[in-house]
Short mmCIF file of C-alpha atoms in Angstrom, two decimals:
data_model
loop_
_atom_site.label_atom_id
_atom_site.label_comp_id
_atom_site.label_asym_id
_atom_site.label_seq_id
_atom_site.Cartn_x
_atom_site.Cartn_y
_atom_site.Cartn_z
CA GLU L 1 93.64 119.23 65.33
CA PRO L 2 97.15 117.75 65.33
CA VAL L 3 99.87 119.44 64.25
CA GLN L 4 102.65 118.07 62.65
CA GLY L 5 105.80 118.10 61.51
CA ARG L 6 108.68 120.27 62.76
CA ALA L 7 107.83 124.04 60.38
CA ALA L 8 104.30 123.32 62.21
CA LEU L 9 105.42 122.55 65.39
CA ARG L 10 107.29 124.57 65.41
CA GLU L 11 105.25 127.40 64.44
CA PHE L 12 102.81 125.93 67.22
CA PHE L 13 105.05 126.86 70.38
CA GLU L 14 106.20 129.59 69.57
CA ARG L 15 102.65 131.79 68.76
CA THR L 16 101.49 129.98 72.58
CA PHE L 17 104.51 130.65 74.71
CA ALA L 18 104.38 134.22 72.58
CA ALA L 19 101.26 134.39 74.22
CA MET L 20 101.82 133.13 77.32
CA THR L 21 101.68 135.65 81.26
CA ILE L 22 102.86 132.59 82.92
CA GLY L 23 104.78 133.77 86.52
CA GLU L 24 104.92 129.94 87.82
CA GLY L 25 104.53 126.95 86.84
CA THR L 26 104.64 123.07 87.92
CA PHE L 27 104.46 119.89 87.24
CA PHE L 28 104.49 116.89 88.56
CA THR L 29 105.40 113.22 87.82
CA GLU L 30 103.70 110.63 88.65
CA GLU L 31 104.56 108.34 87.00
CA LEU L 32 107.86 107.40 83.87
CA TYR L 33 108.18 104.39 81.87
CA LEU L 34 111.99 103.42 80.13
CA TYR L 35 111.55 100.64 77.92
CA ASP L 36 115.11 101.51 75.86
CA SER L 37 115.58 103.87 73.44
CA LEU L 38 111.62 105.74 74.82
CA ALA L 39 109.89 106.89 78.24
CA PHE L 40 106.46 107.03 78.62
CA HIS L 41 106.14 110.23 81.12
CA PHE L 42 102.86 110.91 82.71
CA GLY L 43 101.83 113.78 84.93
CA ARG L 44 100.03 117.25 86.05
CA TYR L 45 100.54 120.96 85.70
CA GLU L 46 99.78 124.60 87.29
CA PHE L 47 100.15 127.36 85.53
CA ARG L 48 99.61 131.09 87.62
CA PRO L 49 100.11 134.64 86.50
CA PRO L 50 102.02 136.18 87.47
CA GLU L 51 100.30 139.23 90.99
CA PRO L 52 99.36 141.95 88.92
CA LEU L 53 96.95 139.03 87.53
CA ARG L 54 96.99 136.04 90.18
CA ASP L 55 93.36 136.72 90.79
CA ARG L 56 92.14 136.04 87.65
CA TRP L 57 92.81 133.03 85.14
CA SER L 58 94.32 129.30 86.39
CA GLU L 59 94.94 126.58 84.33
CA LYS L 60 95.24 123.21 85.10
CA GLY L 61 96.03 119.91 83.83
CA GLY L 62 97.39 116.53 83.09
CA PHE L 63 100.17 115.63 80.04
CA ALA L 64 101.54 113.02 78.72
CA ILE L 65 104.98 112.88 76.57
CA VAL L 66 106.36 109.90 74.41
CA TRP L 67 110.90 110.69 74.91
CA ARG L 68 113.36 109.08 72.67
CA ARG L 69 116.21 108.46 73.45
CA GLN L 70 119.61 109.87 71.09
CA ARG L 71 122.24 107.93 69.85
CA ASP L 72 124.53 110.52 71.88
CA GLY L 73 122.47 109.79 74.88
CA SER L 74 120.22 112.57 75.35
CA TRP L 75 116.46 112.19 75.01
CA ARG L 76 114.41 114.47 73.02
CA TYR L 77 110.56 115.05 72.67
CA HIS L 78 109.48 112.81 69.96
CA ARG L 79 105.01 113.63 70.25
CA GLY L 80 103.28 113.79 73.36
CA MET L 81 99.57 115.76 74.32
CA LEU L 82 98.62 117.99 77.15
CA ASN L 83 95.18 118.11 78.74
CA SER L 84 94.25 121.81 80.05
CA VAL L 85 91.63 123.21 82.26
CA ARG L 86 91.68 127.09 82.03
CA LYS L 87 89.96 128.71 84.98
CA GLU L 88 88.94 132.34 84.92
CA SER L 89 87.30 134.80 87.56
#
């Protein structure tokens, strides 16, 4: 189900990242489009666990993120999607 609202998003990401054991991660940008105060970012990623778990699982996937430029010129995450495939051995 979609996660909506600041509090729900914070809880979702805190819970998700607290449960993760990631040794290495790599993000690959495949496309990036800038339109005034919005940026559309598409790519893929790979996560690998730390050495003791290296042969047990890996995760690969794709992402689509919309970034929004703030008044001070910085960019903040606005919305996005993640598609993942986790392989367990």
